[in-house]
Amino acid sequence: MDQISRINQLQRQYHPRSESRPRSRTIEHSGRPDPAVTKAKDRFRTAGWRSENDKLGRPEASTISMAILKAVCTAESVDQFDEKSVGILTKALRDLEARGYSLAETKVVMRRLRKRWRQEAQQPA
């Protein structure tokens, strides 16, 4: 038996509460909401948000990010980017590195995506 269980057992043994004690609550709480209901409400709210995005033609941030990444990865050469664009890309890579991602592995992922997207572009529709 662990220490916490032992203390709880001693508490019940030496300091029992009276079963006939008066209720001390002045307001009855229904308790915590059912987690399944909370999750269902979250799914409903998210579905509404996504539906509204679809109606407005509004992309999610991840969609925009992938479009920018695709443009960067499929560029013919680095010469296509002006100095400010290179600065933005450098800042993005440094941000990933600062958050603990490997710069070398980030470049591997970008090369893999570049290869995949270029192959897709060469295939007939």
mmCIF file of N, CA and C in Angstrom:
data_model
loop_
_atom_site.group_PDB
_atom_site.id
_atom_site.type_symbol
_atom_site.label_atom_id
_atom_site.label_comp_id
_atom_site.label_asym_id
_atom_site.label_seq_id
_atom_site.Cartn_x
_atom_site.Cartn_y
_atom_site.Cartn_z
ATOM 1 N N MET A 1 0.857 -1.179 0.000
ATOM 2 C CA MET A 1 0.000 0.000 0.000
ATOM 3 C C MET A 1 0.902 1.241 0.000
ATOM 4 N N ASP A 2 0.607 2.165 -0.896
ATOM 5 C CA ASP A 2 1.431 3.370 -0.948
ATOM 6 C C ASP A 2 1.074 4.320 0.197
ATOM 7 N N GLN A 3 1.903 5.315 0.353
ATOM 8 C CA GLN A 3 1.766 6.247 1.482
ATOM 9 C C GLN A 3 0.441 7.011 1.454
ATOM 10 N N ILE A 4 0.012 7.426 0.296
ATOM 11 C CA ILE A 4 -1.233 8.195 0.194
ATOM 12 C C ILE A 4 -2.426 7.325 0.591
ATOM 13 N N SER A 5 -2.449 6.099 0.094
ATOM 14 C CA SER A 5 -3.540 5.193 0.460
ATOM 15 C C SER A 5 -3.561 4.929 1.959
ATOM 16 N N ARG A 6 -2.385 4.775 2.543
ATOM 17 C CA ARG A 6 -2.287 4.537 3.989
ATOM 18 C C ARG A 6 -2.818 5.733 4.775
ATOM 19 N N ILE A 7 -2.448 6.934 4.366
ATOM 20 C CA ILE A 7 -2.931 8.147 5.048
ATOM 21 C C ILE A 7 -4.448 8.246 4.925
ATOM 22 N N ASN A 8 -4.983 7.980 3.734
ATOM 23 C CA ASN A 8 -6.440 8.023 3.540
ATOM 24 C C ASN A 8 -7.145 7.001 4.429
ATOM 25 N N GLN A 9 -6.566 5.830 4.546
ATOM 26 C CA GLN A 9 -7.151 4.794 5.395
ATOM 27 C C GLN A 9 -7.143 5.230 6.865
ATOM 28 N N LEU A 10 -6.032 5.799 7.324
ATOM 29 C CA LEU A 10 -5.944 6.276 8.709
ATOM 30 C C LEU A 10 -6.932 7.406 8.963
ATOM 31 N N GLN A 11 -7.105 8.283 7.978
ATOM 32 C CA GLN A 11 -8.061 9.390 8.116
ATOM 33 C C GLN A 11 -9.472 8.842 8.343
ATOM 34 N N ARG A 12 -9.875 7.881 7.514
ATOM 35 C CA ARG A 12 -11.206 7.288 7.674
ATOM 36 C C ARG A 12 -11.337 6.549 9.006
ATOM 37 N N GLN A 13 -10.261 5.939 9.453
ATOM 38 C CA GLN A 13 -10.293 5.157 10.686
ATOM 39 C C GLN A 13 -10.339 6.040 11.930
ATOM 40 N N TYR A 14 -9.515 7.080 11.962
ATOM 41 C CA TYR A 14 -9.399 7.899 13.175
ATOM 42 C C TYR A 14 -10.236 9.176 13.150
ATOM 43 N N HIS A 15 -10.631 9.628 11.964
ATOM 44 C CA HIS A 15 -11.414 10.870 11.857
ATOM 45 C C HIS A 15 -12.628 10.654 10.958
ATOM 46 N N PRO A 16 -13.512 9.763 11.325
ATOM 47 C CA PRO A 16 -14.675 9.488 10.458
ATOM 48 C C PRO A 16 -15.662 10.650 10.475
ATOM 49 N N ARG A 17 -16.374 10.792 9.350
ATOM 50 C CA ARG A 17 -17.429 11.800 9.265
ATOM 51 C C ARG A 17 -18.747 11.140 9.621
ATOM 52 N N SER A 18 -19.597 11.897 10.263
ATOM 53 C CA SER A 18 -20.915 11.381 10.644
ATOM 54 C C SER A 18 -21.787 11.268 9.397
ATOM 55 N N GLU A 19 -22.424 10.114 9.237
ATOM 56 C CA GLU A 19 -23.312 9.900 8.098
ATOM 57 C C GLU A 19 -24.571 10.756 8.204
ATOM 58 N N SER A 20 -24.919 11.164 9.418
ATOM 59 C CA SER A 20 -26.155 11.935 9.607
ATOM 60 C C SER A 20 -25.890 13.433 9.720
ATOM 61 N N ARG A 21 -24.704 13.866 9.299
ATOM 62 C CA ARG A 21 -24.400 15.307 9.399
ATOM 63 C C ARG A 21 -25.278 16.100 8.445
ATOM 64 N N PRO A 22 -25.552 17.351 8.779
ATOM 65 C CA PRO A 22 -26.389 18.189 7.907
ATOM 66 C C PRO A 22 -25.652 18.509 6.601
ATOM 67 N N ARG A 23 -26.440 18.797 5.575
ATOM 68 C CA ARG A 23 -25.830 19.191 4.299
ATOM 69 C C ARG A 23 -25.230 20.577 4.448
ATOM 70 N N SER A 24 -24.031 20.754 3.994
ATOM 71 C CA SER A 24 -23.373 22.050 4.126
ATOM 72 C C SER A 24 -23.480 22.897 2.859
ATOM 73 N N ARG A 25 -23.900 22.309 1.781
ATOM 74 C CA ARG A 25 -24.001 23.054 0.522
ATOM 75 C C ARG A 25 -25.241 23.934 0.516
ATOM 76 N N THR A 26 -25.034 25.173 0.114
ATOM 77 C CA THR A 26 -26.175 26.075 -0.020
ATOM 78 C C THR A 26 -26.697 26.081 -1.456
ATOM 79 N N ILE A 27 -25.839 25.694 -2.378
ATOM 80 C CA ILE A 27 -26.212 25.619 -3.789
ATOM 81 C C ILE A 27 -25.842 24.235 -4.290
ATOM 82 N N GLU A 28 -26.762 23.601 -4.955
ATOM 83 C CA GLU A 28 -26.483 22.276 -5.516
ATOM 84 C C GLU A 28 -25.817 22.445 -6.873
ATOM 85 N N HIS A 29 -24.687 21.814 -7.009
ATOM 86 C CA HIS A 29 -23.976 21.827 -8.291
ATOM 87 C C HIS A 29 -24.232 20.515 -8.994
ATOM 88 N N SER A 30 -24.360 20.597 -10.278
ATOM 89 C CA SER A 30 -24.593 19.369 -11.040
ATOM 90 C C SER A 30 -23.296 18.604 -11.248
ATOM 91 N N GLY A 31 -22.193 19.149 -10.813
ATOM 92 C CA GLY A 31 -20.907 18.492 -10.994
ATOM 93 C C GLY A 31 -20.280 18.867 -12.324
ATOM 94 N N ARG A 32 -19.194 18.203 -12.623
ATOM 95 C CA ARG A 32 -18.505 18.455 -13.888
ATOM 96 C C ARG A 32 -19.356 17.974 -15.042
ATOM 97 N N PRO A 33 -19.318 18.697 -16.131
ATOM 98 C CA PRO A 33 -20.077 18.231 -17.297
ATOM 99 C C PRO A 33 -19.482 16.916 -17.808
ATOM 100 N N ASP A 34 -20.322 16.120 -18.402
ATOM 101 C CA ASP A 34 -19.896 14.842 -18.955
ATOM 102 C C ASP A 34 -18.853 15.117 -20.049
ATOM 103 N N PRO A 35 -17.653 14.504 -19.965
ATOM 104 C CA PRO A 35 -16.618 14.752 -20.979
ATOM 105 C C PRO A 35 -17.081 14.407 -22.392
ATOM 106 N N ALA A 36 -17.917 13.390 -22.528
ATOM 107 C CA ALA A 36 -18.407 13.029 -23.858
ATOM 108 C C ALA A 36 -19.283 14.139 -24.435
ATOM 109 N N VAL A 37 -20.081 14.783 -23.584
ATOM 110 C CA VAL A 37 -20.932 15.890 -24.033
ATOM 111 C C VAL A 37 -20.057 17.084 -24.421
ATOM 112 N N THR A 38 -19.033 17.355 -23.604
ATOM 113 C CA THR A 38 -18.122 18.467 -23.897
ATOM 114 C C THR A 38 -17.438 18.250 -25.243
ATOM 115 N N LYS A 39 -16.961 17.031 -25.484
ATOM 116 C CA LYS A 39 -16.297 16.729 -26.761
ATOM 117 C C LYS A 39 -17.273 16.867 -27.923
ATOM 118 N N ALA A 40 -18.502 16.415 -27.733
ATOM 119 C CA ALA A 40 -19.508 16.527 -28.794
ATOM 120 C C ALA A 40 -19.791 17.997 -29.112
ATOM 121 N N LYS A 41 -19.891 18.823 -28.060
ATOM 122 C CA LYS A 41 -20.111 20.259 -28.269
ATOM 123 C C LYS A 41 -18.926 20.885 -29.007
ATOM 124 N N ASP A 42 -17.712 20.474 -28.654
ATOM 125 C CA ASP A 42 -16.515 20.985 -29.329
ATOM 126 C C ASP A 42 -16.520 20.604 -30.806
ATOM 127 N N ARG A 43 -16.882 19.348 -31.094
ATOM 128 C CA ARG A 43 -16.954 18.906 -32.492
ATOM 129 C C ARG A 43 -18.003 19.704 -33.262
ATOM 130 N N PHE A 44 -19.143 19.953 -32.629
ATOM 131 C CA PHE A 44 -20.217 20.714 -33.259
ATOM 132 C C PHE A 44 -19.757 22.137 -33.575
ATOM 133 N N ARG A 45 -19.103 22.778 -32.599
ATOM 134 C CA ARG A 45 -18.604 24.144 -32.792
ATOM 135 C C ARG A 45 -17.560 24.185 -33.908
ATOM 136 N N THR A 46 -16.647 23.208 -33.915
ATOM 137 C CA THR A 46 -15.616 23.149 -34.945
ATOM 138 C C THR A 46 -16.228 22.925 -36.322
ATOM 139 N N ALA A 47 -17.224 22.050 -36.402
ATOM 140 C CA ALA A 47 -17.896 21.793 -37.684
ATOM 141 C C ALA A 47 -18.553 23.067 -38.203
ATOM 142 N N GLY A 48 -19.158 23.845 -37.316
ATOM 143 C CA GLY A 48 -19.768 25.115 -37.716
ATOM 144 C C GLY A 48 -18.736 26.097 -38.240
ATOM 145 N N TRP A 49 -17.593 26.145 -37.550
ATOM 146 C CA TRP A 49 -16.510 27.050 -37.964
ATOM 147 C C TRP A 49 -15.986 26.643 -39.337
ATOM 148 N N ARG A 50 -15.774 25.341 -39.542
ATOM 149 C CA ARG A 50 -15.274 24.863 -40.835
ATOM 150 C C ARG A 50 -16.307 25.087 -41.939
ATOM 151 N N SER A 51 -17.578 24.888 -41.630
ATOM 152 C CA SER A 51 -18.635 25.114 -42.609
ATOM 153 C C SER A 51 -18.663 26.579 -43.042
ATOM 154 N N GLU A 52 -18.536 27.478 -42.064
ATOM 155 C CA GLU A 52 -18.515 28.912 -42.375
ATOM 156 C C GLU A 52 -17.300 29.254 -43.236
ATOM 157 N N ASN A 53 -16.145 28.666 -42.913
ATOM 158 C CA ASN A 53 -14.952 28.872 -43.741
ATOM 159 C C ASN A 53 -15.207 28.423 -45.173
ATOM 160 N N ASP A 54 -15.851 27.259 -45.330
ATOM 161 C CA ASP A 54 -16.140 26.740 -46.671
ATOM 162 C C ASP A 54 -17.049 27.684 -47.442
ATOM 163 N N LYS A 55 -18.090 28.207 -46.785
ATOM 164 C CA LYS A 55 -19.031 29.113 -47.448
ATOM 165 C C LYS A 55 -18.336 30.385 -47.916
ATOM 166 N N LEU A 56 -17.405 30.873 -47.110
ATOM 167 C CA LEU A 56 -16.705 32.116 -47.436
ATOM 168 C C LEU A 56 -15.503 31.903 -48.352
ATOM 169 N N GLY A 57 -15.135 30.627 -48.572
ATOM 170 C CA GLY A 57 -13.934 30.351 -49.356
ATOM 171 C C GLY A 57 -12.674 30.708 -48.580
ATOM 172 N N ARG A 58 -12.768 30.665 -47.256
ATOM 173 C CA ARG A 58 -11.649 31.050 -46.392
ATOM 174 C C ARG A 58 -10.794 29.822 -46.083
ATOM 175 N N PRO A 59 -9.521 29.835 -46.481
ATOM 176 C CA PRO A 59 -8.655 28.696 -46.174
ATOM 177 C C PRO A 59 -8.186 28.731 -44.718
ATOM 178 N N GLU A 60 -7.863 27.547 -44.197
ATOM 179 C CA GLU A 60 -7.275 27.485 -42.863
ATOM 180 C C GLU A 60 -5.800 27.841 -42.978
ATOM 181 N N ALA A 61 -5.191 28.188 -41.862
ATOM 182 C CA ALA A 61 -3.780 28.590 -41.855
ATOM 183 C C ALA A 61 -2.881 27.490 -42.410
ATOM 184 N N SER A 62 -3.199 26.245 -42.122
ATOM 185 C CA SER A 62 -2.360 25.138 -42.613
ATOM 186 C C SER A 62 -2.402 25.057 -44.139
ATOM 187 N N THR A 63 -3.548 25.377 -44.738
ATOM 188 C CA THR A 63 -3.671 25.359 -46.195
ATOM 189 C C THR A 63 -2.815 26.457 -46.815
ATOM 190 N N ILE A 64 -2.851 27.628 -46.211
ATOM 191 C CA ILE A 64 -2.030 28.740 -46.691
ATOM 192 C C ILE A 64 -0.550 28.398 -46.552
ATOM 193 N N SER A 65 -0.190 27.830 -45.405
ATOM 194 C CA SER A 65 1.209 27.465 -45.154
ATOM 195 C C SER A 65 1.712 26.475 -46.193
ATOM 196 N N MET A 66 0.878 25.472 -46.512
ATOM 197 C CA MET A 66 1.301 24.474 -47.498
ATOM 198 C C MET A 66 1.431 25.087 -48.894
ATOM 199 N N ALA A 67 0.568 26.029 -49.233
ATOM 200 C CA ALA A 67 0.663 26.688 -50.537
ATOM 201 C C ALA A 67 1.958 27.494 -50.639
ATOM 202 N N ILE A 68 2.310 28.192 -49.572
ATOM 203 C CA ILE A 68 3.562 28.958 -49.561
ATOM 204 C C ILE A 68 4.754 28.022 -49.634
ATOM 205 N N LEU A 69 4.702 26.934 -48.851
ATOM 206 C CA LEU A 69 5.793 25.958 -48.871
ATOM 207 C C LEU A 69 5.950 25.356 -50.260
ATOM 208 N N LYS A 70 4.839 25.054 -50.913
ATOM 209 C CA LYS A 70 4.901 24.494 -52.262
ATOM 210 C C LYS A 70 5.534 25.481 -53.238
ATOM 211 N N ALA A 71 5.178 26.748 -53.118
ATOM 212 C CA ALA A 71 5.768 27.763 -53.991
ATOM 213 C C ALA A 71 7.272 27.875 -53.777
ATOM 214 N N VAL A 72 7.685 27.802 -52.523
ATOM 215 C CA VAL A 72 9.112 27.893 -52.203
ATOM 216 C C VAL A 72 9.851 26.663 -52.725
ATOM 217 N N CYS A 73 9.292 25.486 -52.439
ATOM 218 C CA CYS A 73 9.971 24.239 -52.798
ATOM 219 C C CYS A 73 10.038 23.997 -54.300
ATOM 220 N N THR A 74 9.080 24.488 -55.046
ATOM 221 C CA THR A 74 9.052 24.227 -56.491
ATOM 222 C C THR A 74 9.626 25.372 -57.312
ATOM 223 N N ALA A 75 10.192 26.360 -56.656
ATOM 224 C CA ALA A 75 10.820 27.463 -57.392
ATOM 225 C C ALA A 75 11.980 26.908 -58.208
ATOM 226 N N GLU A 76 12.180 27.470 -59.395
ATOM 227 C CA GLU A 76 13.235 26.977 -60.280
ATOM 228 C C GLU A 76 14.627 27.183 -59.676
ATOM 229 N N SER A 77 14.824 28.324 -59.030
ATOM 230 C CA SER A 77 16.132 28.582 -58.417
ATOM 231 C C SER A 77 15.978 29.609 -57.303
ATOM 232 N N VAL A 78 17.002 29.685 -56.477
ATOM 233 C CA VAL A 78 17.005 30.647 -55.372
ATOM 234 C C VAL A 78 17.056 32.067 -55.908
ATOM 235 N N ASP A 79 17.537 32.221 -57.138
ATOM 236 C CA ASP A 79 17.642 33.554 -57.746
ATOM 237 C C ASP A 79 16.276 34.204 -57.947
ATOM 238 N N GLN A 80 15.210 33.408 -57.900
ATOM 239 C CA GLN A 80 13.863 33.950 -58.077
ATOM 240 C C GLN A 80 13.414 34.786 -56.884
ATOM 241 N N PHE A 81 14.075 34.627 -55.754
ATOM 242 C CA PHE A 81 13.672 35.316 -54.543
ATOM 243 C C PHE A 81 14.479 36.583 -54.358
ATOM 244 N N ASP A 82 13.786 37.675 -54.034
ATOM 245 C CA ASP A 82 14.504 38.903 -53.736
ATOM 246 C C ASP A 82 15.056 38.821 -52.305
ATOM 247 N N GLU A 83 15.783 39.833 -51.921
ATOM 248 C CA GLU A 83 16.457 39.835 -50.615
ATOM 249 C C GLU A 83 15.467 39.729 -49.456
ATOM 250 N N LYS A 84 14.336 40.422 -49.564
ATOM 251 C CA LYS A 84 13.334 40.381 -48.492
ATOM 252 C C LYS A 84 12.719 38.986 -48.369
ATOM 253 N N SER A 85 12.456 38.350 -49.503
ATOM 254 C CA SER A 85 11.882 37.000 -49.470
ATOM 255 C C SER A 85 12.845 36.008 -48.828
ATOM 256 N N VAL A 86 14.111 36.121 -49.175
ATOM 257 C CA VAL A 86 15.127 35.251 -48.573
ATOM 258 C C VAL A 86 15.180 35.490 -47.071
ATOM 259 N N GLY A 87 15.049 36.741 -46.654
ATOM 260 C CA GLY A 87 15.043 37.070 -45.231
ATOM 261 C C GLY A 87 13.864 36.434 -44.507
ATOM 262 N N ILE A 88 12.703 36.443 -45.153
ATOM 263 C CA ILE A 88 11.512 35.828 -44.564
ATOM 264 C C ILE A 88 11.708 34.326 -44.424
ATOM 265 N N LEU A 89 12.235 33.686 -45.466
ATOM 266 C CA LEU A 89 12.472 32.244 -45.420
ATOM 267 C C LEU A 89 13.508 31.890 -44.353
ATOM 268 N N THR A 90 14.541 32.688 -44.257
ATOM 269 C CA THR A 90 15.576 32.463 -43.239
ATOM 270 C C THR A 90 14.971 32.580 -41.848
ATOM 271 N N LYS A 91 14.116 33.576 -41.665
ATOM 272 C CA LYS A 91 13.461 33.762 -40.371
ATOM 273 C C LYS A 91 12.580 32.563 -40.025
ATOM 274 N N ALA A 92 11.864 32.029 -41.004
ATOM 275 C CA ALA A 92 11.005 30.859 -40.778
ATOM 276 C C ALA A 92 11.836 29.644 -40.376
ATOM 277 N N LEU A 93 12.951 29.425 -41.067
ATOM 278 C CA LEU A 93 13.815 28.291 -40.734
ATOM 279 C C LEU A 93 14.436 28.453 -39.353
ATOM 280 N N ARG A 94 14.828 29.665 -39.026
ATOM 281 C CA ARG A 94 15.393 29.918 -37.691
ATOM 282 C C ARG A 94 14.341 29.711 -36.596
ATOM 283 N N ASP A 95 13.101 30.067 -36.899
ATOM 284 C CA ASP A 95 12.017 29.860 -35.938
ATOM 285 C C ASP A 95 11.828 28.367 -35.662
ATOM 286 N N LEU A 96 11.814 27.562 -36.723
ATOM 287 C CA LEU A 96 11.679 26.118 -36.544
ATOM 288 C C LEU A 96 12.837 25.562 -35.712
ATOM 289 N N GLU A 97 14.020 26.042 -36.021
ATOM 290 C CA GLU A 97 15.209 25.582 -35.286
ATOM 291 C C GLU A 97 15.140 25.987 -33.818
ATOM 292 N N ALA A 98 14.676 27.200 -33.541
ATOM 293 C CA ALA A 98 14.558 27.685 -32.159
ATOM 294 C C ALA A 98 13.517 26.887 -31.372
ATOM 295 N N ARG A 99 12.534 26.325 -32.077
ATOM 296 C CA ARG A 99 11.513 25.530 -31.403
ATOM 297 C C ARG A 99 11.924 24.068 -31.254
ATOM 298 N N GLY A 100 13.171 23.762 -31.635
ATOM 299 C CA GLY A 100 13.698 22.424 -31.391
ATOM 300 C C GLY A 100 13.752 21.510 -32.603
ATOM 301 N N TYR A 101 13.370 22.006 -33.778
ATOM 302 C CA TYR A 101 13.431 21.178 -34.972
ATOM 303 C C TYR A 101 14.833 21.247 -35.572
ATOM 304 N N SER A 102 15.266 20.145 -36.155
ATOM 305 C CA SER A 102 16.580 20.078 -36.791
ATOM 306 C C SER A 102 16.523 20.788 -38.138
ATOM 307 N N LEU A 103 17.441 21.707 -38.353
ATOM 308 C CA LEU A 103 17.493 22.428 -39.623
ATOM 309 C C LEU A 103 17.805 21.461 -40.761
ATOM 310 N N ALA A 104 18.708 20.510 -40.504
ATOM 311 C CA ALA A 104 19.062 19.522 -41.532
ATOM 312 C C ALA A 104 17.836 18.678 -41.903
ATOM 313 N N GLU A 105 17.055 18.239 -40.907
ATOM 314 C CA GLU A 105 15.867 17.436 -41.185
ATOM 315 C C GLU A 105 14.781 18.266 -41.872
ATOM 316 N N THR A 106 14.692 19.538 -41.537
ATOM 317 C CA THR A 106 13.737 20.426 -42.207
ATOM 318 C C THR A 106 14.058 20.507 -43.690
ATOM 319 N N LYS A 107 15.338 20.617 -44.001
ATOM 320 C CA LYS A 107 15.760 20.683 -45.409
ATOM 321 C C LYS A 107 15.483 19.362 -46.127
ATOM 322 N N VAL A 108 15.651 18.229 -45.424
ATOM 323 C CA VAL A 108 15.344 16.924 -46.014
ATOM 324 C C VAL A 108 13.863 16.857 -46.378
ATOM 325 N N VAL A 109 13.013 17.303 -45.463
ATOM 326 C CA VAL A 109 11.567 17.301 -45.723
ATOM 327 C C VAL A 109 11.245 18.194 -46.920
ATOM 328 N N MET A 110 11.837 19.369 -46.958
ATOM 329 C CA MET A 110 11.571 20.283 -48.073
ATOM 330 C C MET A 110 12.037 19.695 -49.404
ATOM 331 N N ARG A 111 13.198 19.023 -49.415
ATOM 332 C CA ARG A 111 13.681 18.386 -50.651
ATOM 333 C C ARG A 111 12.729 17.265 -51.094
ATOM 334 N N ARG A 112 12.240 16.485 -50.120
ATOM 335 C CA ARG A 112 11.320 15.392 -50.447
ATOM 336 C C ARG A 112 10.030 15.949 -51.052
ATOM 337 N N LEU A 113 9.506 17.025 -50.452
ATOM 338 C CA LEU A 113 8.293 17.647 -50.988
ATOM 339 C C LEU A 113 8.554 18.237 -52.372
ATOM 340 N N ARG A 114 9.713 18.853 -52.555
ATOM 341 C CA ARG A 114 10.070 19.437 -53.854
ATOM 342 C C ARG A 114 10.062 18.352 -54.925
ATOM 343 N N LYS A 115 10.678 17.211 -54.600
ATOM 344 C CA LYS A 115 10.741 16.102 -55.552
ATOM 345 C C LYS A 115 9.340 15.592 -55.885
ATOM 346 N N ARG A 116 8.503 15.402 -54.857
ATOM 347 C CA ARG A 116 7.141 14.904 -55.058
ATOM 348 C C ARG A 116 6.325 15.874 -55.898
ATOM 349 N N TRP A 117 6.361 17.164 -55.560
ATOM 350 C CA TRP A 117 5.551 18.155 -56.265
ATOM 351 C C TRP A 117 6.019 18.346 -57.701
ATOM 352 N N ARG A 118 7.318 18.256 -57.925
ATOM 353 C CA ARG A 118 7.822 18.389 -59.301
ATOM 354 C C ARG A 118 7.406 17.194 -60.144
ATOM 355 N N GLN A 119 7.416 15.998 -59.537
ATOM 356 C CA GLN A 119 6.962 14.811 -60.265
ATOM 357 C C GLN A 119 5.483 14.927 -60.607
ATOM 358 N N GLU A 120 4.692 15.421 -59.667
ATOM 359 C CA GLU A 120 3.256 15.595 -59.909
ATOM 360 C C GLU A 120 3.019 16.594 -61.029
ATOM 361 N N ALA A 121 3.822 17.646 -61.080
ATOM 362 C CA ALA A 121 3.646 18.686 -62.103
ATOM 363 C C ALA A 121 3.989 18.161 -63.492
ATOM 364 N N GLN A 122 4.880 17.169 -63.568
ATOM 365 C CA GLN A 122 5.296 16.635 -64.869
ATOM 366 C C GLN A 122 4.344 15.574 -65.405
ATOM 367 N N GLN A 123 3.508 15.015 -64.536
ATOM 368 C CA GLN A 123 2.570 13.981 -64.981
ATOM 369 C C GLN A 123 1.417 14.626 -65.738
ATOM 370 N N PRO A 124 0.971 13.960 -66.820
ATOM 371 C CA PRO A 124 -0.174 14.512 -67.570
ATOM 372 C C PRO A 124 -1.452 14.419 -66.758
ATOM 373 N N ALA A 125 -2.314 15.384 -66.929
ATOM 374 C CA ALA A 125 -3.565 15.437 -66.157
ATOM 375 C C ALA A 125 -4.584 14.471 -66.578
#
